[in-house]
Short mmCIF file of C-alpha atoms in Angstrom, two decimals:
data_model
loop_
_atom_site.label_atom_id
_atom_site.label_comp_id
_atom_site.label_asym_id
_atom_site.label_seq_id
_atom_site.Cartn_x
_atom_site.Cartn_y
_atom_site.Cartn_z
CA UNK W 255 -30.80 68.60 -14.49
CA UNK W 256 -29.44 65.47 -15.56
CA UNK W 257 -30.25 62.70 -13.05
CA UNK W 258 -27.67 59.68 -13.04
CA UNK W 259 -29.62 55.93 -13.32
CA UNK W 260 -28.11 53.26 -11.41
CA UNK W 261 -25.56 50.98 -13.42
CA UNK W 262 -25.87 47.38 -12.04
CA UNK W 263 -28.55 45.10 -10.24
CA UNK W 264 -26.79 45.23 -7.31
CA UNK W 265 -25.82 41.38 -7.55
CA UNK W 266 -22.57 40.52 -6.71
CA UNK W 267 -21.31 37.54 -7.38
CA UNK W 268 -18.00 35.74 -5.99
CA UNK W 269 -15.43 34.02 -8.00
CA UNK W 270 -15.49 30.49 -7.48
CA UNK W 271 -12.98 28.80 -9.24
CA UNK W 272 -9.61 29.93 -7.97
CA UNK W 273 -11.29 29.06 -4.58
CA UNK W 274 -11.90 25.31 -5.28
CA UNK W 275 -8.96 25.16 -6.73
CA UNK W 276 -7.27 25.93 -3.74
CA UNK W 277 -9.66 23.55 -1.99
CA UNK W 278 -8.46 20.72 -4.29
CA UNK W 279 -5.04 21.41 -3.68
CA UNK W 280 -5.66 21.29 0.13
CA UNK W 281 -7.58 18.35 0.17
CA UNK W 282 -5.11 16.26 -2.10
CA UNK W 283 -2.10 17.41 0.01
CA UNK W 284 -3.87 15.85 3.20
CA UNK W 285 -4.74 12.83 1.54
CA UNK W 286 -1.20 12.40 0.31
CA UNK W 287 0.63 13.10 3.64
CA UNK W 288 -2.26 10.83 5.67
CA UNK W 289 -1.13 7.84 3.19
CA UNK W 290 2.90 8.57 3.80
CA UNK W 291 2.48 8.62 7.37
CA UNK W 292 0.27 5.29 7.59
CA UNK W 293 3.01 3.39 5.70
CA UNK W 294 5.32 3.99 8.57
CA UNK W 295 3.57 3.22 11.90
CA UNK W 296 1.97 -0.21 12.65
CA UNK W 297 -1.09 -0.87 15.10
CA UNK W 298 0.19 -0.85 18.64
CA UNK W 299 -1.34 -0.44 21.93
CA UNK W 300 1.19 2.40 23.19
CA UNK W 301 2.58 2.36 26.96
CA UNK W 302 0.58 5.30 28.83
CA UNK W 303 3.22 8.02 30.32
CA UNK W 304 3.02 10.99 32.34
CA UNK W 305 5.95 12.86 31.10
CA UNK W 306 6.09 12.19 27.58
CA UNK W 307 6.38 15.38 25.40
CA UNK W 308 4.82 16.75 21.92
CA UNK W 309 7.30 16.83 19.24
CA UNK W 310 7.44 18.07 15.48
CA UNK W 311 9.31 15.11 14.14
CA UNK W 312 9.20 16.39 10.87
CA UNK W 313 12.43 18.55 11.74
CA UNK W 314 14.36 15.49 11.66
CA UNK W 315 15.16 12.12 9.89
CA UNK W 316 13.54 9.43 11.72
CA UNK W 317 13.14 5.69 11.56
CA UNK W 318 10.12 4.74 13.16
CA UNK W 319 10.62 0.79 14.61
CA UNK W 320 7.05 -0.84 14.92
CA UNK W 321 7.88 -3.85 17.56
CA UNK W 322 4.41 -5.71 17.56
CA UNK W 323 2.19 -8.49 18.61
CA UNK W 324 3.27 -9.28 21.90
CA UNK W 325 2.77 -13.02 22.17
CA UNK W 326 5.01 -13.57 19.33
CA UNK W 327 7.37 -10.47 19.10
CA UNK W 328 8.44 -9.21 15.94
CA UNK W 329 10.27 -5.80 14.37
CA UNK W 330 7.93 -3.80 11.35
CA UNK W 331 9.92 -1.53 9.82
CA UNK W 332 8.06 0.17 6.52
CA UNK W 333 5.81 -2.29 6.67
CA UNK W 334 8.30 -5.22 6.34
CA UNK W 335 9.45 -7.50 9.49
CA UNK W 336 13.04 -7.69 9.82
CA UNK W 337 15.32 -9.75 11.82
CA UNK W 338 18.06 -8.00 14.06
CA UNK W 339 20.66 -7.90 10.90
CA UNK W 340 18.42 -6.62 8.09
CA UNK W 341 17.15 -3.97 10.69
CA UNK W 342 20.86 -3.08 11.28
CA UNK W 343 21.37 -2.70 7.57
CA UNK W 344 18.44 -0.89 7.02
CA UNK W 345 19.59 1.38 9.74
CA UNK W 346 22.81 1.81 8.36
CA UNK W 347 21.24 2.44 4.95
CA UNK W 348 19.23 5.08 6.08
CA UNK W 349 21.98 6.82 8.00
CA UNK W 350 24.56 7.01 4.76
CA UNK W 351 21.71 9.09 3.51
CA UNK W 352 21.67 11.60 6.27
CA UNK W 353 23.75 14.82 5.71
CA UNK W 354 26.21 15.54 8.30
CA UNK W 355 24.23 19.34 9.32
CA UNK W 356 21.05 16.69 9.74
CA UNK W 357 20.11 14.81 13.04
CA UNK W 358 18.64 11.52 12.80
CA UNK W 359 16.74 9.42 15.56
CA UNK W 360 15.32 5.96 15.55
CA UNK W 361 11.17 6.55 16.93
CA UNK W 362 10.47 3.05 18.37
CA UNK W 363 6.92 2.23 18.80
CA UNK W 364 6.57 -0.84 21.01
CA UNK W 365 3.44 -2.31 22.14
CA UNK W 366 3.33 -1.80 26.03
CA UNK W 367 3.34 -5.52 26.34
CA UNK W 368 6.50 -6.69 24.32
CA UNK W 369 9.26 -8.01 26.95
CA UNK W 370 12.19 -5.72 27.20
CA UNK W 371 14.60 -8.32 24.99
CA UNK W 372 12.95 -7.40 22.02
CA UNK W 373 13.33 -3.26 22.55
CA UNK W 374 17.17 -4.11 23.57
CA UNK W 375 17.46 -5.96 20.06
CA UNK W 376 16.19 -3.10 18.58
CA UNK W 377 18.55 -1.19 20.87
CA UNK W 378 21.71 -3.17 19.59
CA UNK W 379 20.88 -2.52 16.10
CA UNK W 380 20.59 1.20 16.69
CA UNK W 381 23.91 1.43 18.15
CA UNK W 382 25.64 -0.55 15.92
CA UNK W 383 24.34 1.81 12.74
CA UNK W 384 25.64 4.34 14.84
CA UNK W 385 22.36 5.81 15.57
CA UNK W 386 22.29 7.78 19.03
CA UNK W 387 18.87 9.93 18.90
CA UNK W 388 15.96 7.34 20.49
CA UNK W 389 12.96 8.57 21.15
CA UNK W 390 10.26 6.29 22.69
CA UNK W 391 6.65 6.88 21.66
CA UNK W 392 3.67 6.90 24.10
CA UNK W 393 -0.04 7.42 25.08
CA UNK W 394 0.59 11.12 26.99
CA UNK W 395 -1.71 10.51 29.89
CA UNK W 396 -3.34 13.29 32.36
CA UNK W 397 -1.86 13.16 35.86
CA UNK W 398 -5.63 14.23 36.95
CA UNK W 399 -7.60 11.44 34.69
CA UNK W 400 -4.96 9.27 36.14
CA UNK W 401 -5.48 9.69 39.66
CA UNK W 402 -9.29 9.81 39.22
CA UNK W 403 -9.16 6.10 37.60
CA UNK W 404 -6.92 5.44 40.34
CA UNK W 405 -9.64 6.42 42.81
CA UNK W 406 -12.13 4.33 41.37
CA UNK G 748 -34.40 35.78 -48.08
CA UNK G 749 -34.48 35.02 -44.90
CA UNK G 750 -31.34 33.80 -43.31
CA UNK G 751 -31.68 31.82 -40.19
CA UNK G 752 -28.28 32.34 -37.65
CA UNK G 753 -27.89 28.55 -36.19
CA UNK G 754 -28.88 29.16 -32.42
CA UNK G 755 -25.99 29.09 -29.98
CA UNK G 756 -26.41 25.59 -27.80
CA UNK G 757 -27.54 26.54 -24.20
CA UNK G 758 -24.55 26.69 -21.71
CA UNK G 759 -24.57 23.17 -19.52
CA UNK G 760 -23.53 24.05 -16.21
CA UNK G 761 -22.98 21.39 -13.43
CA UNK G 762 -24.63 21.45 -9.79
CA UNK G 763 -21.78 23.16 -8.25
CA UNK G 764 -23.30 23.02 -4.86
CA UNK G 765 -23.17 19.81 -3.99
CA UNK G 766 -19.50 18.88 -4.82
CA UNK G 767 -18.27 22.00 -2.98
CA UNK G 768 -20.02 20.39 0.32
CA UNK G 769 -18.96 17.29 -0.62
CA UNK G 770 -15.32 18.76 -1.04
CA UNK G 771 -15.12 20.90 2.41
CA UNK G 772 -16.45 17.48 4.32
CA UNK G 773 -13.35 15.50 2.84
CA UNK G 774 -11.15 18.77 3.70
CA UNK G 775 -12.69 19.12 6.86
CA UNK G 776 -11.99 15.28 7.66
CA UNK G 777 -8.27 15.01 6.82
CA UNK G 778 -7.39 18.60 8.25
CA UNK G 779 -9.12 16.93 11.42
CA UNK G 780 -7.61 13.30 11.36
CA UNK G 781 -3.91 14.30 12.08
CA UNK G 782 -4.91 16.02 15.44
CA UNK G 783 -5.62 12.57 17.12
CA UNK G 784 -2.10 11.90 16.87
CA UNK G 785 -1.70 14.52 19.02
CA UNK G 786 -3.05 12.06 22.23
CA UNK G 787 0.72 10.78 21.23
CA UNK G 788 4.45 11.97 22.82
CA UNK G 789 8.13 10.90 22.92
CA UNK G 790 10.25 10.56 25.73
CA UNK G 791 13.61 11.17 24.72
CA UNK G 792 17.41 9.87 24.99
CA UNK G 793 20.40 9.23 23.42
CA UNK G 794 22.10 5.82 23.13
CA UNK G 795 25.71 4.79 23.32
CA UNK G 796 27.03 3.48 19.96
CA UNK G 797 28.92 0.29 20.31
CA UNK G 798 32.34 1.78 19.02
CA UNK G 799 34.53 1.78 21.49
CA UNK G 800 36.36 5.02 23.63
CA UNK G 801 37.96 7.50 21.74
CA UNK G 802 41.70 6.76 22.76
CA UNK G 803 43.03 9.35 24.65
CA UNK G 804 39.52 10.77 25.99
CA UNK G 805 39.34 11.13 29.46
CA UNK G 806 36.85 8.87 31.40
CA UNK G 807 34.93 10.64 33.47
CA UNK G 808 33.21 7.91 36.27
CA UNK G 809 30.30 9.03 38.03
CA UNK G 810 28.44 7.12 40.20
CA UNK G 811 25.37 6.57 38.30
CA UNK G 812 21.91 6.15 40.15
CA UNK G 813 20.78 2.93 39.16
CA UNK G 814 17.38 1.56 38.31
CA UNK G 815 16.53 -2.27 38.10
CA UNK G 816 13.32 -3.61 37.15
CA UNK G 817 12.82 -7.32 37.58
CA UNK G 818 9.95 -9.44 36.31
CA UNK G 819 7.91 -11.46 38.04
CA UNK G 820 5.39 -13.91 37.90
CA UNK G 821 5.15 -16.50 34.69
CA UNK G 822 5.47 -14.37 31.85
CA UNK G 823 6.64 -10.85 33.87
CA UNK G 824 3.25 -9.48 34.09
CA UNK G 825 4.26 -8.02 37.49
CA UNK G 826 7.47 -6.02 37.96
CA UNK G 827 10.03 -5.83 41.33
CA UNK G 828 11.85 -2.30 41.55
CA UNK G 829 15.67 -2.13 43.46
CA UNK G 830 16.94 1.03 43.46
CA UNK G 831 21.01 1.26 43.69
CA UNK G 832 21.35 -2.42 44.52
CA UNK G 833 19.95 -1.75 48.25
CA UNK G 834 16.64 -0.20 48.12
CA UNK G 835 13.59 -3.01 47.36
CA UNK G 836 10.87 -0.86 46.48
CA UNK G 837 8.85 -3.75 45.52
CA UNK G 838 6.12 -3.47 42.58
CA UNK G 839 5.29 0.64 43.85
CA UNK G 840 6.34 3.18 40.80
CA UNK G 841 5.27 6.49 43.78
CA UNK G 842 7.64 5.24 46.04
CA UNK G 843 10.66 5.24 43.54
CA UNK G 844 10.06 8.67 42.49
CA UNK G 845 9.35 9.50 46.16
CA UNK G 846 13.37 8.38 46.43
CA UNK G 847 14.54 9.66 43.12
CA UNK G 848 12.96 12.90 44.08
CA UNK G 849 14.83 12.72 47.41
CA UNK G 850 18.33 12.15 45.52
CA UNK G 851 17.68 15.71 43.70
CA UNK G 852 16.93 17.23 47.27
CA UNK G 853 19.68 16.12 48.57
CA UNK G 854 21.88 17.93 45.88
CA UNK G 855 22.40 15.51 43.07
CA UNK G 856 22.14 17.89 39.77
CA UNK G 857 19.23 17.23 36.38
CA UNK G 858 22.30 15.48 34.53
CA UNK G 859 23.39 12.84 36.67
CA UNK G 860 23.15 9.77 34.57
CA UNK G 861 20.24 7.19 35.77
CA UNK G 862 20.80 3.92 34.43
CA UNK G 863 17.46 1.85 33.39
CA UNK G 864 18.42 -1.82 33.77
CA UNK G 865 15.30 -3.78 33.02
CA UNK G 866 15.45 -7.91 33.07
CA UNK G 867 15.04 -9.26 29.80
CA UNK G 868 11.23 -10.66 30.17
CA UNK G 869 10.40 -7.44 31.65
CA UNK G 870 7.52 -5.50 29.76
CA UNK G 871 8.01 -2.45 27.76
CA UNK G 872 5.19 -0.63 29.99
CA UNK G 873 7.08 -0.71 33.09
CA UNK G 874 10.58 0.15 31.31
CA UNK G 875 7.98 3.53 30.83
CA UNK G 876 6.92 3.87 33.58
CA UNK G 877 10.50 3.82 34.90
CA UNK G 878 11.71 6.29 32.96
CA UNK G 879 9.00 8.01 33.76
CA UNK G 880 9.21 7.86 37.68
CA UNK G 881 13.38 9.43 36.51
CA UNK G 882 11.78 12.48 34.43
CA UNK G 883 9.40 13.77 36.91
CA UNK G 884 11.97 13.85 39.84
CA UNK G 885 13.99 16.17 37.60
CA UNK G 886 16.78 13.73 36.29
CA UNK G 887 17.41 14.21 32.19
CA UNK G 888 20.11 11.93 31.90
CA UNK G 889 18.57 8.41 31.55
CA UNK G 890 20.09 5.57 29.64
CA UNK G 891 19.16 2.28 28.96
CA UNK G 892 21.29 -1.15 30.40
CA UNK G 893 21.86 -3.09 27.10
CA UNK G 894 23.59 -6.84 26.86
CA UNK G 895 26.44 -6.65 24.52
CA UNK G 896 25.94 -9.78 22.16
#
């Protein structure tokens, strides 16, 4: 009788390279996007709110107005301070590049200190590029952490 | 004779292991990063464009509920709250959407229009809080009082 020897060792080994090459590509696309997204927003100390909702504002074509440094106001917009007519024609700018199928909002990120004249300005210049969409960002805040700080 | 073959050069091979560590941390870190925006949220509205009414549209005038928040003190760190040009609900945020609350009870419907009119020195925070105090009782139709310059 003929009796059959085993082939292989037994050792298998796994195939690394398509793997880190997906890694690669993974971890360059999250550098990438973390870089985009930091040009946009400034530092701000957000307004806490108890209502404020999640949103995938990738879906859209935003503007994101930075309004910092309460003690001497000023409007950041990618990076660059504007006064109320530049931001209008940046607005405006940005708008003639929307499609008519697309929606476009203005994301206004105001330190919870500024004095409402400076959010109206930014208001004004919305509305006058025709801009309707305004979405205010904020610290979402537990009702229940809330009311336990409260307490204390 | 004796030929000698030239001997193939040993294979060099990197240490693989420690740049695939190296690689998952960094992965690991900017997959993670992104998910402390999520501590962030937007509230929502839409704002009138200055262009005038379409001629020949019909107006349609409801009585909107309004909201005024004054400042106070030196440089408005405190806020005043008069609701509908009667109600002084002084600096309390509960008691407005105690009375907001009590509108919708009463019948009013989610899209009756609540106007925000904030004084100019008032801060941003209690234009928030506000709107806030609106979107809890139930009303989704909140705009903003702005000066026409």
């Amino acid at each position: 009788m003929r009796i059959k020897k085993p082939g292989g060792t037994g050792v298998v080994s796994v195939n690394m390279t398509p793997m880190i090459d997906m890694v690669f590509n993974l971890l360059i696309f999250f550098i990438l996007t973390s870089q985009f997204a930091k040009l946009e927003i400034e530092e701000v100390v957000l307004p806490p709110s108890l209502t404020a909702v999640s949103k995938d504002y990738t879906q859209f074509r935003n503007v994101v107005i930075n309004i910092v440094s309460p003690d001497s106001p000023h409007i950041v917009v990618f990076g660059q301070t504007l006064t109320l007519d530049e931001l209008t024609e940046v607005l405006k700018e940005r708008k003639a590049d929307v499609k008519s199928t697309e929606t476009m909002n203005v994301i206004l990120r105001a330190d919870a200190e500024i004095p409402y004249e400076e959010v109206a300005r930014a208001m004004l210049a919305t509305g006058r590029a025709q801009i309707q969409g305004w979405w205010i960002q904020t610290e979402i805040v537990d009702p229940d952490k809330l009311a336990k700080e409260g307490q204390k | 004779m004796r030929v000698f073959r030239p001997k193939e050069p040993p294979k060099m091979q990197p240490p693989m292991t420690p740049m695939i560590d190296c690689t998952f941390n960094l992965l690991i870190f900017f997959i993670l990063t992104p998910s402390f925006s999520m501590t962030e949220g937007y509230l929502t509205t839409n704002l009138p464009t200055t262009s005038g009414p379409v001629a020949g549209k019909k107006q349609i005038d409801v009585q909107r509920i309004k909201i005024e928040l004054l400042d106070e003190g030196p440089k408005g760190e405190r806020v005043s709250i008069v609701l509908n040009d009667n109600q002084n609900l002084g600096d309390n945020f509960d008691l407005l959407r105690d009375a907001l609350k009590k509108l919708r009870d009463q019948g009013l419907p989610a899209n009756h229009p609540v106007l925000l009119s904030p004084t100019m020195a008032c801060r941003h925070k209690y234009v928030v809080k506000g709107f806030d105090q609106a979107v809890y009782a139930g009303f989704s139709e909140i705009h903003f009082a702005v000066p026409y310059q």
